[in-house]
């Protein structure tokens, strides 16, 4: 399966394509130097393929490249970050307790 992820700033979404078919998205909102990651959705037919993880990784890697902080409102993204603690530093220190990340990252 060929996977492609495109960022659409107008829609506020990372669009996920699998073999050129829209397979899901991760919605976001830009707030100054922060990106709020709100909701991850992958179509049922792709469940278990790791595509939601691909979306999370892409959004977080881009946030790091752009020097942006991350607000992980999406439960999937927050859980993914907890399993990949190398990304926890992206959550601003003064926002960590809001996401149950006190003393981590």
mmCIF file of N, CA and C in Angstrom:
data_model
loop_
_atom_site.group_PDB
_atom_site.id
_atom_site.type_symbol
_atom_site.label_atom_id
_atom_site.label_comp_id
_atom_site.label_asym_id
_atom_site.label_seq_id
_atom_site.Cartn_x
_atom_site.Cartn_y
_atom_site.Cartn_z
ATOM 1 N N UNK A 1 0.848 -1.177 0.000
ATOM 2 C CA UNK A 1 0.000 0.000 0.000
ATOM 3 C C UNK A 1 0.893 1.241 0.000
ATOM 4 N N UNK A 2 0.603 2.150 -0.889
ATOM 5 C CA UNK A 2 1.338 3.415 -0.980
ATOM 6 C C UNK A 2 0.575 4.471 -0.177
ATOM 7 N N UNK A 3 1.247 5.097 0.775
ATOM 8 C CA UNK A 3 0.617 6.076 1.659
ATOM 9 C C UNK A 3 1.186 7.457 1.371
ATOM 10 N N UNK A 4 0.290 8.440 1.331
ATOM 11 C CA UNK A 4 0.689 9.833 1.107
ATOM 12 C C UNK A 4 -0.087 10.701 2.100
ATOM 13 N N UNK A 5 0.590 11.671 2.685
ATOM 14 C CA UNK A 5 -0.049 12.606 3.605
ATOM 15 C C UNK A 5 0.211 14.015 3.098
ATOM 16 N N UNK A 6 -0.862 14.789 2.975
ATOM 17 C CA UNK A 6 -0.764 16.178 2.515
ATOM 18 C C UNK A 6 -1.364 17.097 3.566
ATOM 19 N N UNK A 7 -0.702 18.209 3.800
ATOM 20 C CA UNK A 7 -1.215 19.208 4.735
ATOM 21 C C UNK A 7 -2.068 20.208 3.961
ATOM 22 N N UNK A 8 -3.282 20.446 4.437
ATOM 23 C CA UNK A 8 -4.190 21.413 3.823
ATOM 24 C C UNK A 8 -4.500 22.484 4.863
ATOM 25 N N UNK A 9 -3.799 23.616 4.770
ATOM 26 C CA UNK A 9 -3.983 24.681 5.751
ATOM 27 C C UNK A 9 -5.361 25.318 5.666
ATOM 28 N N UNK A 10 -5.961 25.363 4.485
ATOM 29 C CA UNK A 10 -7.301 25.946 4.346
ATOM 30 C C UNK A 10 -8.336 25.134 5.110
ATOM 31 N N UNK A 11 -8.260 23.813 5.004
ATOM 32 C CA UNK A 11 -9.196 22.941 5.720
ATOM 33 C C UNK A 11 -8.748 22.666 7.149
ATOM 34 N N UNK A 12 -7.479 22.947 7.454
ATOM 35 C CA UNK A 12 -6.942 22.639 8.770
ATOM 36 C C UNK A 12 -6.870 21.143 9.003
ATOM 37 N N UNK A 13 -6.318 20.435 8.000
ATOM 38 C CA UNK A 13 -6.252 18.976 8.090
ATOM 39 C C UNK A 13 -5.005 18.439 7.413
ATOM 40 N N UNK A 14 -4.489 17.391 7.997
ATOM 41 C CA UNK A 14 -3.534 16.540 7.295
ATOM 42 C C UNK A 14 -4.389 15.464 6.644
ATOM 43 N N UNK A 15 -4.357 15.410 5.326
ATOM 44 C CA UNK A 15 -5.164 14.438 4.583
ATOM 45 C C UNK A 15 -4.319 13.208 4.294
ATOM 46 N N UNK A 16 -4.868 12.051 4.564
ATOM 47 C CA UNK A 16 -4.188 10.775 4.379
ATOM 48 C C UNK A 16 -4.774 10.055 3.172
ATOM 49 N N UNK A 17 -3.895 9.611 2.291
ATOM 50 C CA UNK A 17 -4.306 8.853 1.108
ATOM 51 C C UNK A 17 -3.585 7.509 1.113
ATOM 52 N N UNK A 18 -4.319 6.457 0.817
ATOM 53 C CA UNK A 18 -3.750 5.119 0.680
ATOM 54 C C UNK A 18 -4.047 4.668 -0.743
ATOM 55 N N UNK A 19 -2.993 4.412 -1.506
ATOM 56 C CA UNK A 19 -3.159 4.055 -2.922
ATOM 57 C C UNK A 19 -4.075 5.051 -3.634
ATOM 58 N N UNK A 20 -3.834 6.337 -3.390
ATOM 59 C CA UNK A 20 -4.544 7.454 -4.020
ATOM 60 C C UNK A 20 -6.015 7.576 -3.627
ATOM 61 N N UNK A 21 -6.452 6.849 -2.606
ATOM 62 C CA UNK A 21 -7.818 6.982 -2.092
ATOM 63 C C UNK A 21 -7.750 7.670 -0.740
ATOM 64 N N UNK A 22 -8.667 8.632 -0.532
ATOM 65 C CA UNK A 22 -8.690 9.315 0.758
ATOM 66 C C UNK A 22 -9.004 8.292 1.842
ATOM 67 N N UNK A 23 -8.110 8.204 2.832
ATOM 68 C CA UNK A 23 -8.233 7.172 3.852
ATOM 69 C C UNK A 23 -8.449 7.739 5.255
ATOM 70 N N UNK A 24 -8.271 9.041 5.424
ATOM 71 C CA UNK A 24 -8.475 9.633 6.737
ATOM 72 C C UNK A 24 -7.867 11.012 6.838
ATOM 73 N N UNK A 25 -7.894 11.547 8.061
ATOM 74 C CA UNK A 25 -7.335 12.883 8.276
ATOM 75 C C UNK A 25 -7.035 13.109 9.755
ATOM 76 N N UNK A 26 -6.248 14.136 9.997
ATOM 77 C CA UNK A 26 -5.984 14.654 11.339
ATOM 78 C C UNK A 26 -6.270 16.150 11.271
ATOM 79 N N UNK A 27 -7.277 16.597 12.018
ATOM 80 C CA UNK A 27 -7.639 18.015 11.979
ATOM 81 C C UNK A 27 -6.794 18.802 12.983
ATOM 82 N N UNK A 28 -6.529 20.054 12.621
ATOM 83 C CA UNK A 28 -5.699 20.915 13.472
ATOM 84 C C UNK A 28 -6.160 22.353 13.388
ATOM 85 N N UNK A 29 -5.731 23.136 14.387
ATOM 86 C CA UNK A 29 -5.936 24.586 14.406
ATOM 87 C C UNK A 29 -4.606 25.229 14.750
ATOM 88 N N UNK A 30 -4.253 26.262 14.013
ATOM 89 C CA UNK A 30 -3.038 27.020 14.313
ATOM 90 C C UNK A 30 -3.394 28.134 15.280
ATOM 91 N N UNK A 31 -2.582 28.275 16.331
ATOM 92 C CA UNK A 31 -2.792 29.303 17.351
ATOM 93 C C UNK A 31 -1.450 29.965 17.635
ATOM 94 N N UNK A 32 -1.073 30.914 16.796
ATOM 95 C CA UNK A 32 0.230 31.559 16.945
ATOM 96 C C UNK A 32 1.340 30.566 16.685
ATOM 97 N N UNK A 33 2.189 30.350 17.695
ATOM 98 C CA UNK A 33 3.295 29.404 17.532
ATOM 99 C C UNK A 33 2.933 28.011 18.060
ATOM 100 N N UNK A 34 1.623 27.762 18.190
ATOM 101 C CA UNK A 34 1.125 26.461 18.643
ATOM 102 C C UNK A 34 0.254 25.830 17.568
ATOM 103 N N UNK A 35 0.231 24.502 17.552
ATOM 104 C CA UNK A 35 -0.709 23.775 16.709
ATOM 105 C C UNK A 35 -1.528 22.873 17.623
ATOM 106 N N UNK A 36 -2.842 23.046 17.568
ATOM 107 C CA UNK A 36 -3.758 22.208 18.337
ATOM 108 C C UNK A 36 -4.182 21.051 17.443
ATOM 109 N N UNK A 37 -3.878 19.841 17.871
ATOM 110 C CA UNK A 37 -4.253 18.640 17.120
ATOM 111 C C UNK A 37 -5.549 18.128 17.731
ATOM 112 N N UNK A 38 -6.635 18.198 16.944
ATOM 113 C CA UNK A 38 -7.978 18.010 17.490
ATOM 114 C C UNK A 38 -8.585 16.625 17.319
ATOM 115 N N UNK A 39 -8.426 16.028 16.161
ATOM 116 C CA UNK A 39 -9.168 14.790 15.889
ATOM 117 C C UNK A 39 -8.474 13.992 14.797
ATOM 118 N N UNK A 40 -8.326 12.700 15.037
ATOM 119 C CA UNK A 40 -7.761 11.786 14.044
ATOM 120 C C UNK A 40 -8.843 10.810 13.629
ATOM 121 N N UNK A 41 -8.964 10.616 12.331
ATOM 122 C CA UNK A 41 -9.959 9.684 11.809
ATOM 123 C C UNK A 41 -9.358 8.914 10.642
ATOM 124 N N UNK A 42 -9.481 7.593 10.687
ATOM 125 C CA UNK A 42 -9.043 6.730 9.590
ATOM 126 C C UNK A 42 -10.211 5.813 9.255
ATOM 127 N N UNK A 43 -10.504 5.665 7.968
ATOM 128 C CA UNK A 43 -11.618 4.814 7.546
ATOM 129 C C UNK A 43 -11.433 3.384 8.044
ATOM 130 N N UNK A 44 -12.547 2.761 8.384
ATOM 131 C CA UNK A 44 -12.535 1.409 8.957
ATOM 132 C C UNK A 44 -11.743 0.411 8.127
ATOM 133 N N UNK A 45 -11.823 0.527 6.823
ATOM 134 C CA UNK A 45 -11.159 -0.467 5.973
ATOM 135 C C UNK A 45 -9.640 -0.488 6.160
ATOM 136 N N UNK A 46 -9.085 0.590 6.757
ATOM 137 C CA UNK A 46 -7.637 0.675 6.973
ATOM 138 C C UNK A 46 -7.252 0.461 8.438
ATOM 139 N N UNK A 47 -8.219 0.050 9.248
ATOM 140 C CA UNK A 47 -7.957 -0.167 10.667
ATOM 141 C C UNK A 47 -6.835 -1.189 10.853
ATOM 142 N N UNK A 48 -5.948 -0.894 11.785
ATOM 143 C CA UNK A 48 -4.853 -1.808 12.092
ATOM 144 C C UNK A 48 -3.656 -1.706 11.166
ATOM 145 N N UNK A 49 -3.682 -0.766 10.231
ATOM 146 C CA UNK A 49 -2.579 -0.606 9.274
ATOM 147 C C UNK A 49 -1.525 0.397 9.748
ATOM 148 N N UNK A 50 -1.764 1.042 10.887
ATOM 149 C CA UNK A 50 -0.803 2.013 11.406
ATOM 150 C C UNK A 50 -0.908 3.385 10.767
ATOM 151 N N UNK A 51 -2.000 3.638 10.054
ATOM 152 C CA UNK A 51 -2.118 4.914 9.341
ATOM 153 C C UNK A 51 -2.369 6.090 10.282
ATOM 154 N N UNK A 52 -3.099 5.864 11.367
ATOM 155 C CA UNK A 52 -3.294 6.942 12.338
ATOM 156 C C UNK A 52 -1.946 7.336 12.952
ATOM 157 N N UNK A 53 -1.101 6.347 13.188
ATOM 158 C CA UNK A 53 0.248 6.636 13.697
ATOM 159 C C UNK A 53 1.051 7.437 12.686
ATOM 160 N N UNK A 54 0.892 7.112 11.410
ATOM 161 C CA UNK A 54 1.579 7.877 10.359
ATOM 162 C C UNK A 54 1.148 9.337 10.386
ATOM 163 N N UNK A 55 -0.156 9.573 10.564
ATOM 164 C CA UNK A 55 -0.664 10.948 10.646
ATOM 165 C C UNK A 55 -0.072 11.677 11.853
ATOM 166 N N UNK A 56 -0.098 11.028 13.005
ATOM 167 C CA UNK A 56 0.429 11.657 14.221
ATOM 168 C C UNK A 56 1.902 11.999 14.049
ATOM 169 N N UNK A 57 2.674 11.043 13.578
ATOM 170 C CA UNK A 57 4.118 11.261 13.404
ATOM 171 C C UNK A 57 4.373 12.426 12.446
ATOM 172 N N UNK A 58 3.658 12.474 11.353
ATOM 173 C CA UNK A 58 3.862 13.544 10.371
ATOM 174 C C UNK A 58 3.568 14.912 10.979
ATOM 175 N N UNK A 59 2.424 15.031 11.664
ATOM 176 C CA UNK A 59 2.054 16.315 12.262
ATOM 177 C C UNK A 59 3.070 16.739 13.319
ATOM 178 N N UNK A 60 3.510 15.805 14.133
ATOM 179 C CA UNK A 60 4.466 16.128 15.196
ATOM 180 C C UNK A 60 5.846 16.447 14.639
ATOM 181 N N UNK A 61 6.268 15.710 13.628
ATOM 182 C CA UNK A 61 7.561 16.008 13.001
ATOM 183 C C UNK A 61 7.547 17.393 12.362
ATOM 184 N N UNK A 62 6.446 17.741 11.697
ATOM 185 C CA UNK A 62 6.353 19.078 11.090
ATOM 186 C C UNK A 62 6.334 20.164 12.156
ATOM 187 N N UNK A 63 5.628 19.921 13.257
ATOM 188 C CA UNK A 63 5.609 20.910 14.343
ATOM 189 C C UNK A 63 7.029 21.153 14.844
ATOM 190 N N UNK A 64 7.786 20.084 15.017
ATOM 191 C CA UNK A 64 9.172 20.226 15.482
ATOM 192 C C UNK A 64 9.995 21.015 14.465
ATOM 193 N N UNK A 65 9.869 20.663 13.184
ATOM 194 C CA UNK A 65 10.626 21.364 12.135
ATOM 195 C C UNK A 65 10.305 22.848 12.105
ATOM 196 N N UNK A 66 9.061 23.205 12.384
ATOM 197 C CA UNK A 66 8.625 24.605 12.340
ATOM 198 C C UNK A 66 8.826 25.328 13.667
ATOM 199 N N UNK A 67 9.313 24.623 14.675
ATOM 200 C CA UNK A 67 9.523 25.233 15.983
ATOM 201 C C UNK A 67 8.232 25.550 16.711
ATOM 202 N N UNK A 68 7.192 24.758 16.463
ATOM 203 C CA UNK A 68 5.884 24.997 17.066
ATOM 204 C C UNK A 68 5.664 24.091 18.272
ATOM 205 N N UNK A 69 4.907 24.603 19.233
ATOM 206 C CA UNK A 69 4.446 23.776 20.333
ATOM 207 C C UNK A 69 3.191 23.033 19.904
ATOM 208 N N UNK A 70 2.884 21.951 20.608
ATOM 209 C CA UNK A 70 1.751 21.095 20.258
ATOM 210 C C UNK A 70 0.777 21.017 21.431
ATOM 211 N N UNK A 71 -0.509 21.155 21.115
ATOM 212 C CA UNK A 71 -1.579 20.935 22.084
ATOM 213 C C UNK A 71 -2.342 19.692 21.621
ATOM 214 N N UNK A 72 -2.082 18.529 22.235
ATOM 215 C CA UNK A 72 -2.665 17.266 21.758
ATOM 216 C C UNK A 72 -4.060 17.002 22.334
ATOM 217 N N UNK A 73 -5.065 17.729 21.835
ATOM 218 C CA UNK A 73 -6.441 17.522 22.287
ATOM 219 C C UNK A 73 -7.001 16.184 21.811
ATOM 220 N N UNK A 74 -6.532 15.691 20.694
ATOM 221 C CA UNK A 74 -6.987 14.408 20.163
ATOM 222 C C UNK A 74 -6.504 13.281 21.081
ATOM 223 N N UNK A 75 -7.416 12.455 21.603
ATOM 224 C CA UNK A 75 -7.000 11.358 22.488
ATOM 225 C C UNK A 75 -6.017 10.394 21.829
ATOM 226 N N UNK A 76 -6.189 10.136 20.530
ATOM 227 C CA UNK A 76 -5.253 9.237 19.866
ATOM 228 C C UNK A 76 -3.848 9.837 19.856
ATOM 229 N N UNK A 77 -3.731 11.100 19.468
ATOM 230 C CA UNK A 77 -2.415 11.749 19.402
ATOM 231 C C UNK A 77 -1.783 11.809 20.792
ATOM 232 N N UNK A 78 -2.569 12.156 21.800
ATOM 233 C CA UNK A 78 -2.036 12.215 23.163
ATOM 234 C C UNK A 78 -1.513 10.844 23.593
ATOM 235 N N UNK A 79 -2.281 9.800 23.348
ATOM 236 C CA UNK A 79 -1.837 8.452 23.692
ATOM 237 C C UNK A 79 -0.597 8.045 22.922
ATOM 238 N N UNK A 80 -0.551 8.429 21.648
ATOM 239 C CA UNK A 80 0.601 8.107 20.805
ATOM 240 C C UNK A 80 1.851 8.799 21.347
ATOM 241 N N UNK A 81 1.700 10.062 21.757
ATOM 242 C CA UNK A 81 2.836 10.796 22.318
ATOM 243 C C UNK A 81 3.320 10.150 23.615
ATOM 244 N N UNK A 82 2.410 9.661 24.428
ATOM 245 C CA UNK A 82 2.806 8.999 25.678
ATOM 246 C C UNK A 82 3.583 7.715 25.393
ATOM 247 N N UNK A 83 3.258 7.051 24.288
ATOM 248 C CA UNK A 83 3.989 5.833 23.907
ATOM 249 C C UNK A 83 5.294 6.148 23.179
ATOM 250 N N UNK A 84 5.455 7.397 22.750
ATOM 251 C CA UNK A 84 6.659 7.854 22.048
ATOM 252 C C UNK A 84 7.159 9.113 22.763
ATOM 253 N N UNK A 85 7.736 8.937 23.955
ATOM 254 C CA UNK A 85 8.077 10.083 24.804
ATOM 255 C C UNK A 85 9.073 11.057 24.196
ATOM 256 N N UNK A 86 9.723 10.674 23.117
ATOM 257 C CA UNK A 86 10.642 11.608 22.458
ATOM 258 C C UNK A 86 9.901 12.808 21.859
ATOM 259 N N UNK A 87 8.566 12.744 21.806
ATOM 260 C CA UNK A 87 7.766 13.854 21.283
ATOM 261 C C UNK A 87 7.142 14.713 22.389
ATOM 262 N N UNK A 88 7.219 14.287 23.632
ATOM 263 C CA UNK A 88 6.541 15.000 24.713
ATOM 264 C C UNK A 88 7.064 16.414 24.921
ATOM 265 N N UNK A 89 8.313 16.664 24.556
ATOM 266 C CA UNK A 89 8.872 18.009 24.725
ATOM 267 C C UNK A 89 8.174 19.040 23.840
ATOM 268 N N UNK A 90 7.401 18.589 22.856
ATOM 269 C CA UNK A 90 6.680 19.519 21.988
ATOM 270 C C UNK A 90 5.523 20.212 22.715
ATOM 271 N N UNK A 91 5.029 19.591 23.776
ATOM 272 C CA UNK A 91 3.950 20.206 24.551
ATOM 273 C C UNK A 91 4.586 21.236 25.478
ATOM 274 N N UNK A 92 4.182 22.510 25.351
ATOM 275 C CA UNK A 92 4.782 23.542 26.204
ATOM 276 C C UNK A 92 4.652 23.169 27.683
ATOM 277 N N UNK A 93 5.697 23.455 28.426
ATOM 278 C CA UNK A 93 5.742 23.083 29.836
ATOM 279 C C UNK A 93 4.524 23.587 30.602
ATOM 280 N N UNK A 94 4.083 24.805 30.290
ATOM 281 C CA UNK A 94 2.946 25.376 31.017
ATOM 282 C C UNK A 94 1.603 24.791 30.587
ATOM 283 N N UNK A 95 1.608 23.879 29.624
ATOM 284 C CA UNK A 95 0.380 23.228 29.157
ATOM 285 C C UNK A 95 0.336 21.739 29.519
ATOM 286 N N UNK A 96 1.419 21.201 30.031
ATOM 287 C CA UNK A 96 1.519 19.742 30.232
ATOM 288 C C UNK A 96 0.494 19.200 31.215
ATOM 289 N N UNK A 97 0.234 19.911 32.312
ATOM 290 C CA UNK A 97 -0.725 19.392 33.295
ATOM 291 C C UNK A 97 -2.118 19.271 32.677
ATOM 292 N N UNK A 98 -2.434 20.138 31.759
ATOM 293 C CA UNK A 98 -3.723 20.112 31.057
ATOM 294 C C UNK A 98 -3.960 18.777 30.351
ATOM 295 N N UNK A 99 -2.865 18.126 29.946
ATOM 296 C CA UNK A 99 -2.945 16.872 29.198
ATOM 297 C C UNK A 99 -2.452 15.678 30.020
ATOM 298 N N UNK A 100 -2.298 15.876 31.321
ATOM 299 C CA UNK A 100 -1.848 14.791 32.188
ATOM 300 C C UNK A 100 -0.398 14.414 31.969
ATOM 301 N N UNK A 101 0.416 15.381 31.577
ATOM 302 C CA UNK A 101 1.823 15.122 31.271
ATOM 303 C C UNK A 101 2.758 15.727 32.315
ATOM 304 N N UNK A 102 2.262 15.987 33.495
ATOM 305 C CA UNK A 102 3.093 16.562 34.561
ATOM 306 C C UNK A 102 4.326 15.710 34.791
ATOM 307 N N UNK A 103 5.467 16.356 34.821
ATOM 308 C CA UNK A 103 6.708 15.662 35.129
ATOM 309 C C UNK A 103 7.223 14.766 34.029
ATOM 310 N N UNK A 104 6.653 14.863 32.816
ATOM 311 C CA UNK A 104 7.093 14.018 31.700
ATOM 312 C C UNK A 104 7.563 14.921 30.570
ATOM 313 N N UNK A 105 8.521 14.410 29.822
ATOM 314 C CA UNK A 105 8.958 15.089 28.605
ATOM 315 C C UNK A 105 9.846 16.254 28.786
#
